[in-house]
Amino acid sequence: MASPHLHQRVPTAPVSLQTQPLQHSPNARAPSNHHRRRRPPPGPPPVPRLTLTYDCSTLLQLTTLEERLRTLRTSTLDGMARVRQSLTARSTDIQLQQNLTQRTQRVQDLQLRLMHLAERVQSARGLCDTRCDMLKARQSLLQSAQLQAQLEQSYLYDSRITLEQNRIIKDASQTMYEQNIAEYFARLQTIFPITTSPDAPAVHLICGLPAPIPPHLDIMPDENANASAGYICQLVYIVARYLEIPLRYPVKCLSSRSVIYNPCADMMRLNVMFPLYIAKSEREPFLESMHLLTQNVLQAALG
C-alpha cells in the first residue's frame, strides 16, 4: 500500500550548477614518450563535474522523503510477506482440502466396506442362527431318541423278565401236560387195553385183536377185522381230539361201521368217504381205508 506522503507536492529550491573547466598548470610536466605509449586510447570527452547546492528546507524534505521511502519499502516488504504468507496459507489450504477430500473419499470407501462387512456378518449370523436351530432340533431328536432307547431298553428288560416267567410257566405247563397225557393214556389203557401178542412180541393187540393189516388180515374173520378197525379209529379220534391235532383224513366213529374221509379225492371227482369195514367180502376198499387210517395214526404219534 502506497504512503499518503507520496501525493504531497515537495517545494523546490533553486539549484546552481557551476562548471569548472580544466586548466593547465604552468608547472606541469609534459608527458614523456613513455607515458604516451601507455596512455589508453582516446575515449569520450570527460564529463564536467556538477556541484549541487541545497538549502536546509530541501535537505529536510529529502530526509523526510527518504524516511517515507524507507517506510514505503518496509510496508511493501510487509505486504509482500503477507502476500507470500497468504499464498502459502492458500496453498496449504488447497493441500489440506485435497487431503481432506482424499480422507473423505477414504472414509466413504471404508464406510462402504464396513457396510459390506456388516451385510456379510448379518448373513453369517443368519446362517449361524439357522445352524444353531438345526443343531437344537437335532439335539432334541437325539434326546427323544435316547429317551425312546431308554424306554425300549426298559421294555426289553421287562420283556425278558416276562419271557423268563413265561418260559418257567411253559416248562411247568409242559410238565403238567406230559403228566396229564401220561395219566390220560393210562386211563385209555383201561378203556382200550393194548398188549403184545404172546406168539410175537413185536405185534400189539388192542382188546386182544391185532391190527387188520396183512398178514393178519388174511386169517382174520370179517367181524374181527371190522371190530379192530373200529377200536383203532376210536382211539385215534380220542387222541387227536385231546392233543388238538387236526387229522389229515377225518374219521367218523361208528364202532364196527366207522368211515374215513379223503378231502383230496373230491378234487379228482372220486369217492370221498371210505368204509373202515369189510362189506360183501370186498377187501380192496377196506385196505385203502386202512392205509388212510395208518396215516392218521402216524400223524397222532408224531404229534
PDB file of C-alpha atoms in Angstrom:
ATOM      1  CA  MET A   1       0.000   0.000   0.000  1.00  0.00           C
ATOM      2  CA  ALA A   2       1.449   3.420  -1.048  1.00  0.00           C
ATOM      3  CA  SER A   3       2.201   6.005   1.622  1.00  0.00           C
ATOM      4  CA  PRO A   4      -0.027   9.114   1.653  1.00  0.00           C
ATOM      5  CA  HIS A   5       3.027  11.382   1.783  1.00  0.00           C
ATOM      6  CA  LEU A   6       3.889  10.473  -1.815  1.00  0.00           C
ATOM      7  CA  HIS A   7       0.978  12.515  -3.137  1.00  0.00           C
ATOM      8  CA  GLN A   8       2.142  15.759  -1.429  1.00  0.00           C
ATOM      9  CA  ARG A   9       3.972  18.279  -3.521  1.00  0.00           C
ATOM     10  CA  VAL A  10       7.553  18.957  -2.422  1.00  0.00           C
ATOM     11  CA  PRO A  11       8.668  22.614  -2.679  1.00  0.00           C
ATOM     12  CA  THR A  12      11.659  23.117  -4.870  1.00  0.00           C
ATOM     13  CA  ALA A  13      14.600  25.472  -4.360  1.00  0.00           C
ATOM     14  CA  PRO A  14      16.870  26.981  -6.980  1.00  0.00           C
ATOM     15  CA  VAL A  15      19.844  24.859  -7.730  1.00  0.00           C
ATOM     16  CA  SER A  16      23.036  26.446  -9.076  1.00  0.00           C
ATOM     17  CA  LEU A  17      25.189  24.447 -11.382  1.00  0.00           C
ATOM     18  CA  GLN A  18      28.788  25.598 -11.850  1.00  0.00           C
ATOM     19  CA  THR A  19      31.050  24.192 -14.454  1.00  0.00           C
ATOM     20  CA  GLN A  20      34.812  24.352 -13.827  1.00  0.00           C
ATOM     21  CA  PRO A  21      36.909  23.995 -16.990  1.00  0.00           C
ATOM     22  CA  LEU A  22      40.149  22.139 -16.883  1.00  0.00           C
ATOM     23  CA  GLN A  23      43.218  24.394 -16.600  1.00  0.00           C
ATOM     24  CA  HIS A  24      46.828  23.539 -17.334  1.00  0.00           C
ATOM     25  CA  SER A  25      49.291  24.378 -14.597  1.00  0.00           C
ATOM     26  CA  PRO A  26      52.483  26.051 -15.668  1.00  0.00           C
ATOM     27  CA  ASN A  27      54.485  23.745 -13.517  1.00  0.00           C
ATOM     28  CA  ALA A  28      53.072  20.722 -15.133  1.00  0.00           C
ATOM     29  CA  ARG A  29      55.483  18.469 -16.881  1.00  0.00           C
ATOM     30  CA  ALA A  30      54.927  17.418 -20.361  1.00  0.00           C
ATOM     31  CA  PRO A  31      54.295  13.761 -20.737  1.00  0.00           C
ATOM     32  CA  SER A  32      57.162  11.725 -21.877  1.00  0.00           C
ATOM     33  CA  ASN A  33      57.173   9.284 -24.668  1.00  0.00           C
ATOM     34  CA  HIS A  34      56.917   6.528 -22.171  1.00  0.00           C
ATOM     35  CA  HIS A  35      53.696   7.918 -20.757  1.00  0.00           C
ATOM     36  CA  ARG A  36      52.444   8.499 -24.213  1.00  0.00           C
ATOM     37  CA  ARG A  37      52.988   4.889 -25.059  1.00  0.00           C
ATOM     38  CA  ARG A  38      50.951   3.716 -22.034  1.00  0.00           C
ATOM     39  CA  ARG A  39      48.120   6.222 -22.389  1.00  0.00           C
ATOM     40  CA  PRO A  40      44.899   4.485 -23.138  1.00  0.00           C
ATOM     41  CA  PRO A  41      43.198   5.118 -26.368  1.00  0.00           C
ATOM     42  CA  PRO A  42      41.167   8.245 -26.515  1.00  0.00           C
ATOM     43  CA  GLY A  43      37.582   7.905 -25.362  1.00  0.00           C
ATOM     44  CA  PRO A  44      34.633  10.201 -24.944  1.00  0.00           C
ATOM     45  CA  PRO A  45      35.355  13.588 -23.527  1.00  0.00           C
ATOM     46  CA  PRO A  46      35.207  13.780 -19.755  1.00  0.00           C
ATOM     47  CA  VAL A  47      32.013  14.867 -18.173  1.00  0.00           C
ATOM     48  CA  PRO A  48      32.249  18.089 -16.327  1.00  0.00           C
ATOM     49  CA  ARG A  49      31.753  17.767 -12.530  1.00  0.00           C
ATOM     50  CA  LEU A  50      28.495  19.121 -11.216  1.00  0.00           C
ATOM     51  CA  THR A  51      28.303  20.850  -7.967  1.00  0.00           C
ATOM     52  CA  LEU A  52      24.880  20.706  -6.260  1.00  0.00           C
ATOM     53  CA  THR A  53      23.995  23.147  -3.630  1.00  0.00           C
ATOM     54  CA  TYR A  54      20.845  22.597  -1.422  1.00  0.00           C
ATOM     55  CA  ASP A  55      19.350  24.720   1.259  1.00  0.00           C
ATOM     56  CA  CYS A  56      18.117  23.421   4.666  1.00  0.00           C
ATOM     57  CA  SER A  57      14.487  23.060   3.711  1.00  0.00           C
ATOM     58  CA  THR A  58      15.414  20.985   0.703  1.00  0.00           C
ATOM     59  CA  LEU A  59      17.614  18.761   2.817  1.00  0.00           C
ATOM     60  CA  LEU A  60      14.827  18.404   5.335  1.00  0.00           C
ATOM     61  CA  GLN A  61      12.421  17.473   2.588  1.00  0.00           C
ATOM     62  CA  LEU A  62      14.903  14.990   1.168  1.00  0.00           C
ATOM     63  CA  THR A  63      15.373  13.449   4.594  1.00  0.00           C
ATOM     64  CA  THR A  64      11.631  13.218   5.039  1.00  0.00           C
ATOM     65  CA  LEU A  65      11.336  11.705   1.591  1.00  0.00           C
ATOM     66  CA  GLU A  66      13.994   9.144   2.423  1.00  0.00           C
ATOM     67  CA  GLU A  67      12.175   8.230   5.611  1.00  0.00           C
ATOM     68  CA  ARG A  68       8.947   7.934   3.659  1.00  0.00           C
ATOM     69  CA  LEU A  69      10.707   5.817   1.071  1.00  0.00           C
ATOM     70  CA  ARG A  70      12.086   3.566   3.792  1.00  0.00           C
ATOM     71  CA  THR A  71       8.634   3.371   5.349  1.00  0.00           C
ATOM     72  CA  LEU A  72       7.142   2.598   1.949  1.00  0.00           C
ATOM     73  CA  ARG A  73       9.802  -0.026   1.360  1.00  0.00           C
ATOM     74  CA  THR A  74       9.109  -1.567   4.764  1.00  0.00           C
ATOM     75  CA  SER A  75       5.371  -1.514   4.072  1.00  0.00           C
ATOM     76  CA  THR A  76       5.978  -3.038   0.658  1.00  0.00           C
ATOM     77  CA  LEU A  77       8.135  -5.755   2.167  1.00  0.00           C
ATOM     78  CA  ASP A  78       5.500  -6.399   4.825  1.00  0.00           C
ATOM     79  CA  GLY A  79       2.798  -6.552   2.154  1.00  0.00           C
ATOM     80  CA  MET A  80       4.894  -8.915   0.077  1.00  0.00           C
ATOM     81  CA  ALA A  81       5.495 -11.043   3.177  1.00  0.00           C
ATOM     82  CA  ARG A  82       1.777 -11.021   3.873  1.00  0.00           C
ATOM     83  CA  VAL A  83       1.070 -11.938   0.263  1.00  0.00           C
ATOM     84  CA  ARG A  84       3.597 -14.743   0.499  1.00  0.00           C
ATOM     85  CA  GLN A  85       2.022 -15.868   3.752  1.00  0.00           C
ATOM     86  CA  SER A  86      -1.436 -15.711   2.196  1.00  0.00           C
ATOM     87  CA  LEU A  87      -0.197 -17.619  -0.856  1.00  0.00           C
ATOM     88  CA  THR A  88       1.480 -20.132   1.398  1.00  0.00           C
ATOM     89  CA  ALA A  89      -1.654 -20.362   3.519  1.00  0.00           C
ATOM     90  CA  ARG A  90      -3.740 -20.710   0.367  1.00  0.00           C
ATOM     91  CA  SER A  91      -1.511 -23.487  -0.948  1.00  0.00           C
ATOM     92  CA  THR A  92      -1.656 -25.056   2.490  1.00  0.00           C
ATOM     93  CA  ASP A  93      -5.440 -24.745   2.447  1.00  0.00           C
ATOM     94  CA  ILE A  94      -5.553 -26.305  -1.008  1.00  0.00           C
ATOM     95  CA  GLN A  95      -3.319 -29.134   0.156  1.00  0.00           C
ATOM     96  CA  LEU A  96      -5.395 -29.539   3.302  1.00  0.00           C
ATOM     97  CA  GLN A  97      -8.538 -29.517   1.187  1.00  0.00           C
ATOM     98  CA  GLN A  98      -7.043 -32.155  -1.090  1.00  0.00           C
ATOM     99  CA  ASN A  99      -6.031 -34.196   1.933  1.00  0.00           C
ATOM    100  CA  LEU A 100      -9.498 -33.707   3.371  1.00  0.00           C
ATOM    101  CA  THR A 101     -11.049 -34.791   0.069  1.00  0.00           C
ATOM    102  CA  GLN A 102      -8.815 -37.852  -0.037  1.00  0.00           C
ATOM    103  CA  ARG A 103      -9.607 -38.672   3.559  1.00  0.00           C
ATOM    104  CA  THR A 104     -13.319 -38.144   2.891  1.00  0.00           C
ATOM    105  CA  GLN A 105     -13.107 -40.490  -0.083  1.00  0.00           C
ATOM    106  CA  ARG A 106     -11.199 -42.977   2.025  1.00  0.00           C
ATOM    107  CA  VAL A 107     -13.777 -42.667   4.809  1.00  0.00           C
ATOM    108  CA  GLN A 108     -16.546 -43.249   2.264  1.00  0.00           C
ATOM    109  CA  ASP A 109     -14.700 -46.299   0.937  1.00  0.00           C
ATOM    110  CA  LEU A 110     -14.228 -47.557   4.480  1.00  0.00           C
ATOM    111  CA  GLN A 111     -17.903 -46.931   5.225  1.00  0.00           C
ATOM    112  CA  LEU A 112     -18.887 -48.842   2.080  1.00  0.00           C
ATOM    113  CA  ARG A 113     -16.540 -51.648   3.031  1.00  0.00           C
ATOM    114  CA  LEU A 114     -17.975 -51.564   6.546  1.00  0.00           C
ATOM    115  CA  MET A 115     -21.479 -51.859   5.084  1.00  0.00           C
ATOM    116  CA  HIS A 116     -20.393 -54.870   3.007  1.00  0.00           C
ATOM    117  CA  LEU A 117     -18.748 -56.411   6.042  1.00  0.00           C
ATOM    118  CA  ALA A 118     -21.889 -55.720   8.098  1.00  0.00           C
ATOM    119  CA  GLU A 119     -24.006 -57.447   5.418  1.00  0.00           C
ATOM    120  CA  ARG A 120     -21.623 -60.405   5.409  1.00  0.00           C
ATOM    121  CA  VAL A 121     -21.699 -60.522   9.191  1.00  0.00           C
ATOM    122  CA  GLN A 122     -25.507 -60.351   9.113  1.00  0.00           C
ATOM    123  CA  SER A 123     -25.723 -63.184   6.586  1.00  0.00           C
ATOM    124  CA  ALA A 124     -23.164 -65.195   8.545  1.00  0.00           C
ATOM    125  CA  ARG A 125     -25.137 -64.545  11.707  1.00  0.00           C
ATOM    126  CA  GLY A 126     -28.339 -65.678   9.998  1.00  0.00           C
ATOM    127  CA  LEU A 127     -26.576 -68.826   8.752  1.00  0.00           C
ATOM    128  CA  CYS A 128     -25.196 -69.386  12.247  1.00  0.00           C
ATOM    129  CA  ASP A 129     -28.683 -68.962  13.724  1.00  0.00           C
ATOM    130  CA  THR A 130     -30.061 -71.443  11.192  1.00  0.00           C
ATOM    131  CA  ARG A 131     -27.348 -73.943  12.033  1.00  0.00           C
ATOM    132  CA  CYS A 132     -27.954 -73.372  15.738  1.00  0.00           C
ATOM    133  CA  ASP A 133     -31.657 -74.070  15.204  1.00  0.00           C
ATOM    134  CA  MET A 134     -30.801 -77.210  13.243  1.00  0.00           C
ATOM    135  CA  LEU A 135     -28.382 -78.257  15.970  1.00  0.00           C
ATOM    136  CA  LYS A 136     -31.029 -77.661  18.630  1.00  0.00           C
ATOM    137  CA  ALA A 137     -33.536 -79.677  16.603  1.00  0.00           C
ATOM    138  CA  ARG A 138     -31.024 -82.494  16.200  1.00  0.00           C
ATOM    139  CA  GLN A 139     -30.218 -82.349  19.895  1.00  0.00           C
ATOM    140  CA  SER A 140     -33.934 -82.544  20.630  1.00  0.00           C
ATOM    141  CA  LEU A 141     -34.241 -85.511  18.271  1.00  0.00           C
ATOM    142  CA  LEU A 142     -31.212 -87.099  19.905  1.00  0.00           C
ATOM    143  CA  GLN A 143     -32.711 -86.608  23.342  1.00  0.00           C
ATOM    144  CA  SER A 144     -36.009 -88.053  22.115  1.00  0.00           C
ATOM    145  CA  ALA A 145     -34.147 -90.988  20.575  1.00  0.00           C
ATOM    146  CA  GLN A 146     -32.197 -91.511  23.798  1.00  0.00           C
ATOM    147  CA  LEU A 147     -35.413 -91.381  25.795  1.00  0.00           C
ATOM    148  CA  GLN A 148     -37.037 -93.783  23.337  1.00  0.00           C
ATOM    149  CA  ALA A 149     -33.987 -96.055  23.594  1.00  0.00           C
ATOM    150  CA  GLN A 150     -34.223 -95.968  27.371  1.00  0.00           C
ATOM    151  CA  LEU A 151     -37.923 -96.793  27.185  1.00  0.00           C
ATOM    152  CA  GLU A 152     -37.255 -99.599  24.719  1.00  0.00           C
ATOM    153  CA  GLN A 153     -34.426-100.876  26.890  1.00  0.00           C
ATOM    154  CA  SER A 154     -36.735-100.823  29.892  1.00  0.00           C
ATOM    155  CA  TYR A 155     -39.417-102.534  27.804  1.00  0.00           C
ATOM    156  CA  LEU A 156     -36.847-105.085  26.628  1.00  0.00           C
ATOM    157  CA  TYR A 157     -35.792-105.717  30.218  1.00  0.00           C
ATOM    158  CA  ASP A 158     -39.433-106.149  31.227  1.00  0.00           C
ATOM    159  CA  SER A 159     -39.993-108.369  28.194  1.00  0.00           C
ATOM    160  CA  ARG A 160     -37.035-110.523  29.159  1.00  0.00           C
ATOM    161  CA  ILE A 161     -38.414-110.856  32.672  1.00  0.00           C
ATOM    162  CA  THR A 162     -41.851-111.674  31.248  1.00  0.00           C
ATOM    163  CA  LEU A 163     -40.292-114.116  28.786  1.00  0.00           C
ATOM    164  CA  GLU A 164     -38.406-115.816  31.587  1.00  0.00           C
ATOM    165  CA  GLN A 165     -41.593-116.028  33.612  1.00  0.00           C
ATOM    166  CA  ASN A 166     -43.458-117.376  30.591  1.00  0.00           C
ATOM    167  CA  ARG A 167     -40.687-119.891  29.996  1.00  0.00           C
ATOM    168  CA  ILE A 168     -40.980-121.051  33.598  1.00  0.00           C
ATOM    169  CA  ILE A 169     -44.757-121.234  33.226  1.00  0.00           C
ATOM    170  CA  LYS A 170     -44.368-123.066  29.905  1.00  0.00           C
ATOM    171  CA  ASP A 171     -41.969-125.561  31.413  1.00  0.00           C
ATOM    172  CA  ALA A 172     -44.376-126.103  34.280  1.00  0.00           C
ATOM    173  CA  SER A 173     -47.287-126.354  31.833  1.00  0.00           C
ATOM    174  CA  GLN A 174     -45.324-128.721  29.622  1.00  0.00           C
ATOM    175  CA  THR A 175     -44.506-130.884  32.611  1.00  0.00           C
ATOM    176  CA  MET A 176     -48.126-130.804  33.699  1.00  0.00           C
ATOM    177  CA  TYR A 177     -49.232-131.525  30.146  1.00  0.00           C
ATOM    178  CA  GLU A 178     -46.939-134.501  29.865  1.00  0.00           C
ATOM    179  CA  GLN A 179     -48.189-135.723  33.204  1.00  0.00           C
ATOM    180  CA  ASN A 180     -51.774-135.279  32.031  1.00  0.00           C
ATOM    181  CA  ILE A 181     -51.013-137.116  28.808  1.00  0.00           C
ATOM    182  CA  ALA A 182     -49.394-139.926  30.718  1.00  0.00           C
ATOM    183  CA  GLU A 183     -52.385-140.061  33.029  1.00  0.00           C
ATOM    184  CA  TYR A 184     -54.778-139.856  30.085  1.00  0.00           C
ATOM    185  CA  PHE A 185     -53.067-142.648  28.229  1.00  0.00           C
ATOM    186  CA  ALA A 186     -53.010-144.629  31.439  1.00  0.00           C
ATOM    187  CA  ARG A 187     -56.763-144.202  31.576  1.00  0.00           C
ATOM    188  CA  LEU A 188     -57.035-145.099  27.900  1.00  0.00           C
ATOM    189  CA  GLN A 189     -55.169-148.239  28.725  1.00  0.00           C
ATOM    190  CA  THR A 190     -58.115-149.283  30.864  1.00  0.00           C
ATOM    191  CA  ILE A 191     -60.602-148.450  28.066  1.00  0.00           C
ATOM    192  CA  PHE A 192     -58.601-149.821  25.158  1.00  0.00           C
ATOM    193  CA  PRO A 193     -56.128-152.325  26.623  1.00  0.00           C
ATOM    194  CA  ILE A 194     -53.087-152.585  24.351  1.00  0.00           C
ATOM    195  CA  THR A 195     -50.937-155.667  24.840  1.00  0.00           C
ATOM    196  CA  THR A 196     -48.370-157.638  22.911  1.00  0.00           C
ATOM    197  CA  SER A 197     -49.004-160.989  21.289  1.00  0.00           C
ATOM    198  CA  PRO A 198     -47.586-163.956  23.263  1.00  0.00           C
ATOM    199  CA  ASP A 199     -46.516-165.573  19.999  1.00  0.00           C
ATOM    200  CA  ALA A 200     -44.904-162.409  18.518  1.00  0.00           C
ATOM    201  CA  PRO A 201     -43.725-159.722  20.993  1.00  0.00           C
ATOM    202  CA  ALA A 202     -43.486-157.151  18.168  1.00  0.00           C
ATOM    203  CA  VAL A 203     -47.211-157.430  17.413  1.00  0.00           C
ATOM    204  CA  HIS A 204     -49.515-155.205  19.511  1.00  0.00           C
ATOM    205  CA  LEU A 205     -53.072-156.238  20.270  1.00  0.00           C
ATOM    206  CA  ILE A 206     -55.962-153.861  21.059  1.00  0.00           C
ATOM    207  CA  CYS A 207     -58.642-155.537  23.104  1.00  0.00           C
ATOM    208  CA  GLY A 208     -56.976-158.846  22.135  1.00  0.00           C
ATOM    209  CA  LEU A 209     -57.275-158.181  18.376  1.00  0.00           C
ATOM    210  CA  PRO A 210     -54.344-157.435  16.049  1.00  0.00           C
ATOM    211  CA  ALA A 211     -54.440-154.621  13.540  1.00  0.00           C
ATOM    212  CA  PRO A 212     -56.410-155.596  10.430  1.00  0.00           C
ATOM    213  CA  ILE A 213     -53.493-155.332   8.033  1.00  0.00           C
ATOM    214  CA  PRO A 214     -51.670-158.061   6.117  1.00  0.00           C
ATOM    215  CA  PRO A 215     -50.638-160.706   7.002  1.00  0.00           C
ATOM    216  CA  HIS A 216     -53.087-160.765   9.940  1.00  0.00           C
ATOM    217  CA  LEU A 217     -55.998-159.714   7.730  1.00  0.00           C
ATOM    218  CA  ASP A 218     -55.702-162.914   5.676  1.00  0.00           C
ATOM    219  CA  ILE A 219     -56.549-165.120   8.664  1.00  0.00           C
ATOM    220  CA  MET A 220     -58.952-162.750  10.480  1.00  0.00           C
ATOM    221  CA  PRO A 221     -62.739-163.081  10.153  1.00  0.00           C
ATOM    222  CA  ASP A 222     -64.578-160.045   8.775  1.00  0.00           C
ATOM    223  CA  GLU A 223     -66.238-159.298  12.145  1.00  0.00           C
ATOM    224  CA  ASN A 224     -62.876-159.256  13.980  1.00  0.00           C
ATOM    225  CA  ALA A 225     -61.326-157.080  11.272  1.00  0.00           C
ATOM    226  CA  ASN A 226     -64.242-154.618  11.467  1.00  0.00           C
ATOM    227  CA  ALA A 227     -64.084-154.509  15.293  1.00  0.00           C
ATOM    228  CA  SER A 228     -60.303-153.987  15.320  1.00  0.00           C
ATOM    229  CA  ALA A 229     -60.611-151.174  12.746  1.00  0.00           C
ATOM    230  CA  GLY A 230     -63.355-149.573  14.865  1.00  0.00           C
ATOM    231  CA  TYR A 231     -61.168-149.727  18.021  1.00  0.00           C
ATOM    232  CA  ILE A 232     -58.222-148.135  16.201  1.00  0.00           C
ATOM    233  CA  CYS A 233     -60.436-145.418  14.660  1.00  0.00           C
ATOM    234  CA  GLN A 234     -61.947-144.562  18.068  1.00  0.00           C
ATOM    235  CA  LEU A 235     -58.525-144.456  19.744  1.00  0.00           C
ATOM    236  CA  VAL A 236     -57.037-142.182  17.026  1.00  0.00           C
ATOM    237  CA  TYR A 237     -60.042-139.882  17.233  1.00  0.00           C
ATOM    238  CA  ILE A 238     -59.775-139.538  21.046  1.00  0.00           C
ATOM    239  CA  VAL A 239     -56.011-138.910  20.967  1.00  0.00           C
ATOM    240  CA  ALA A 240     -56.310-136.310  18.172  1.00  0.00           C
ATOM    241  CA  ARG A 241     -59.176-134.611  19.958  1.00  0.00           C
ATOM    242  CA  TYR A 242     -57.233-134.441  23.227  1.00  0.00           C
ATOM    243  CA  LEU A 243     -53.961-133.292  21.591  1.00  0.00           C
ATOM    244  CA  GLU A 244     -55.861-130.826  19.381  1.00  0.00           C
ATOM    245  CA  ILE A 245     -54.352-132.279  16.226  1.00  0.00           C
ATOM    246  CA  PRO A 246     -56.363-131.745  13.021  1.00  0.00           C
ATOM    247  CA  LEU A 247     -56.360-135.128  11.320  1.00  0.00           C
ATOM    248  CA  ARG A 248     -55.358-135.168   7.695  1.00  0.00           C
ATOM    249  CA  TYR A 249     -58.131-137.658   6.964  1.00  0.00           C
ATOM    250  CA  PRO A 250     -61.178-137.029   9.183  1.00  0.00           C
ATOM    251  CA  VAL A 251     -62.912-140.063  10.663  1.00  0.00           C
ATOM    252  CA  LYS A 252     -66.418-140.815  11.835  1.00  0.00           C
ATOM    253  CA  CYS A 253     -66.542-143.342  14.679  1.00  0.00           C
ATOM    254  CA  LEU A 254     -69.465-145.777  14.342  1.00  0.00           C
ATOM    255  CA  SER A 255     -67.991-148.805  16.153  1.00  0.00           C
ATOM    256  CA  SER A 256     -67.544-151.602  13.608  1.00  0.00           C
ATOM    257  CA  ARG A 257     -69.136-149.399  10.879  1.00  0.00           C
ATOM    258  CA  SER A 258     -66.735-146.438  11.066  1.00  0.00           C
ATOM    259  CA  VAL A 259     -65.781-144.470   7.956  1.00  0.00           C
ATOM    260  CA  ILE A 260     -62.862-142.220   6.908  1.00  0.00           C
ATOM    261  CA  TYR A 261     -62.867-139.260   4.528  1.00  0.00           C
ATOM    262  CA  ASN A 262     -60.301-138.172   1.949  1.00  0.00           C
ATOM    263  CA  PRO A 263     -60.762-134.420   1.175  1.00  0.00           C
ATOM    264  CA  CYS A 264     -58.295-134.574  -1.710  1.00  0.00           C
ATOM    265  CA  ALA A 265     -60.388-137.140  -3.509  1.00  0.00           C
ATOM    266  CA  ASP A 266     -63.097-134.529  -4.104  1.00  0.00           C
ATOM    267  CA  MET A 267     -60.708-132.548  -6.279  1.00  0.00           C
ATOM    268  CA  MET A 268     -60.249-135.585  -8.509  1.00  0.00           C
ATOM    269  CA  ARG A 269     -64.027-136.188  -8.513  1.00  0.00           C
ATOM    270  CA  LEU A 270     -63.660-139.523  -6.812  1.00  0.00           C
ATOM    271  CA  ASN A 271     -65.452-141.088  -3.869  1.00  0.00           C
ATOM    272  CA  VAL A 272     -64.791-139.065  -0.687  1.00  0.00           C
ATOM    273  CA  MET A 273     -65.962-141.498   2.006  1.00  0.00           C
ATOM    274  CA  PHE A 274     -64.163-144.808   2.524  1.00  0.00           C
ATOM    275  CA  PRO A 275     -65.580-147.552   4.842  1.00  0.00           C
ATOM    276  CA  LEU A 276     -63.483-148.940   7.666  1.00  0.00           C
ATOM    277  CA  TYR A 277     -65.242-152.270   7.482  1.00  0.00           C
ATOM    278  CA  ILE A 278     -65.470-155.150   5.020  1.00  0.00           C
ATOM    279  CA  ALA A 279     -68.711-155.084   3.067  1.00  0.00           C
ATOM    280  CA  LYS A 280     -69.759-158.024   0.929  1.00  0.00           C
ATOM    281  CA  SER A 281     -66.339-159.639   1.354  1.00  0.00           C
ATOM    282  CA  GLU A 282     -64.709-156.829  -0.679  1.00  0.00           C
ATOM    283  CA  ARG A 283     -61.372-156.161   0.966  1.00  0.00           C
ATOM    284  CA  GLU A 284     -59.810-153.795  -1.594  1.00  0.00           C
ATOM    285  CA  PRO A 285     -61.737-150.684  -0.401  1.00  0.00           C
ATOM    286  CA  PHE A 286     -61.083-151.764   3.190  1.00  0.00           C
ATOM    287  CA  LEU A 287     -57.328-151.950   2.575  1.00  0.00           C
ATOM    288  CA  GLU A 288     -57.394-148.438   1.093  1.00  0.00           C
ATOM    289  CA  SER A 289     -59.316-147.152   4.130  1.00  0.00           C
ATOM    290  CA  MET A 290     -56.795-148.827   6.478  1.00  0.00           C
ATOM    291  CA  HIS A 291     -53.972-147.118   4.568  1.00  0.00           C
ATOM    292  CA  LEU A 292     -55.591-143.700   5.247  1.00  0.00           C
ATOM    293  CA  LEU A 293     -56.157-144.642   8.902  1.00  0.00           C
ATOM    294  CA  THR A 294     -52.478-145.648   9.206  1.00  0.00           C
ATOM    295  CA  GLN A 295     -51.521-142.130   8.045  1.00  0.00           C
ATOM    296  CA  ASN A 296     -53.702-140.696  10.838  1.00  0.00           C
ATOM    297  CA  VAL A 297     -52.027-142.999  13.381  1.00  0.00           C
ATOM    298  CA  LEU A 298     -48.571-141.777  12.303  1.00  0.00           C
ATOM    299  CA  GLN A 299     -49.759-138.150  12.486  1.00  0.00           C
ATOM    300  CA  ALA A 300     -51.113-138.636  16.034  1.00  0.00           C
ATOM    301  CA  ALA A 301     -47.964-140.473  17.102  1.00  0.00           C
ATOM    302  CA  LEU A 302     -45.700-137.677  15.845  1.00  0.00           C
ATOM    303  CA  GLY A 303     -47.901-135.039  17.498  1.00  0.00           C
TER     304      GLY A 303
END
